[in-house]
Amino acid sequence: MDISQLQDYFHSLADEILSDSAEIIAETATEYYKSTFRSKSFDGNPWAPAKVFKSKGSLLIDSGNLLNSIRPAVISPERVVISAGNDKVDYAAIHNEGYRWPVHVPTHMRERPKGSGIFHDVRAHDRMVDMVQRRFMGDSSELNDMIHDRIEGYIDSMLNK
């Protein structure tokens, strides 16, 4: 089911059910987006593996701040918005969309070799950053089907009362 079919379906629902369905949508979408971190895939497409093996934690989970920042931002019968990121997590969009762009590195000191106590000046320079996209939020046919099924179940339970 694509997004336009899901929207057509919502327009056919009664207003009473529509207001309750906004909560169902927000809850289902938040659960789905958080589950992408466990499955390491989005909409059936696995994430690219890490370039460097992580001995602790999981891909995209270090402190848990990104995962915990996924939350409903707007819940109304007309619109549901799920967001990710906050003051601590300004990198959410970069992981979700990928990033390939030069980044300016300012002048700084670097200890070489590490732990030696010997520091060297590093001049300012530009470095190309190539962050692989690991989508965890966005339009998903899997999510649309889950929302449809949960709302169908809700409507059935309302009719069986």
PDB file of C-alpha atoms in Angstrom, residues 34-41 47-50 52-67 91 95 134:
ATOM      1  CA  LYS A  34      12.529   2.666  16.891  1.00  0.00           C
ATOM      2  CA  SER A  35      12.406  -0.963  15.745  1.00  0.00           C
ATOM      3  CA  THR A  36      14.576  -0.123  12.727  1.00  0.00           C
ATOM      4  CA  PHE A  37      17.497   0.188  15.134  1.00  0.00           C
ATOM      5  CA  ARG A  38      17.008  -3.426  16.263  1.00  0.00           C
ATOM      6  CA  SER A  39      16.451  -4.853  12.783  1.00  0.00           C
ATOM      7  CA  LYS A  40      19.139  -2.612  11.230  1.00  0.00           C
ATOM      8  CA  SER A  41      16.916  -2.133   8.192  1.00  0.00           C
ATOM      9  CA  TRP A  47      21.519  -0.874   6.349  1.00  0.00           C
ATOM     10  CA  ALA A  48      25.020  -0.800   4.930  1.00  0.00           C
ATOM     11  CA  PRO A  49      27.396  -2.577   7.318  1.00  0.00           C
ATOM     12  CA  ALA A  50      29.790  -0.535   9.428  1.00  0.00           C
ATOM     13  CA  VAL A  52      34.794  -0.494  11.306  1.00  0.00           C
ATOM     14  CA  PHE A  53      33.459  -3.298  13.513  1.00  0.00           C
ATOM     15  CA  LYS A  54      31.935  -2.086  16.787  1.00  0.00           C
ATOM     16  CA  SER A  55      32.837  -4.298  19.722  1.00  0.00           C
ATOM     17  CA  LYS A  56      30.182  -2.752  21.987  1.00  0.00           C
ATOM     18  CA  GLY A  57      26.699  -1.512  21.278  1.00  0.00           C
ATOM     19  CA  SER A  58      24.964  -1.613  17.940  1.00  0.00           C
ATOM     20  CA  LEU A  59      25.041   0.265  14.665  1.00  0.00           C
ATOM     21  CA  LEU A  60      23.789   3.845  15.235  1.00  0.00           C
ATOM     22  CA  ILE A  61      23.440   3.180  18.968  1.00  0.00           C
ATOM     23  CA  ASP A  62      26.220   4.464  21.167  1.00  0.00           C
ATOM     24  CA  SER A  63      24.582   6.488  23.914  1.00  0.00           C
ATOM     25  CA  GLY A  64      20.977   5.768  22.906  1.00  0.00           C
ATOM     26  CA  ASN A  65      20.278   9.492  22.449  1.00  0.00           C
ATOM     27  CA  LEU A  66      19.294   9.158  18.764  1.00  0.00           C
ATOM     28  CA  LEU A  67      16.927   6.255  19.422  1.00  0.00           C
ATOM     29  CA  TYR A  91      23.121  14.504  13.706  1.00  0.00           C
ATOM     30  CA  HIS A  95      22.312   9.453   9.558  1.00  0.00           C
ATOM     31  CA  ARG A 134      21.097   4.488   7.193  1.00  0.00           C
TER      32      ARG A 134
END
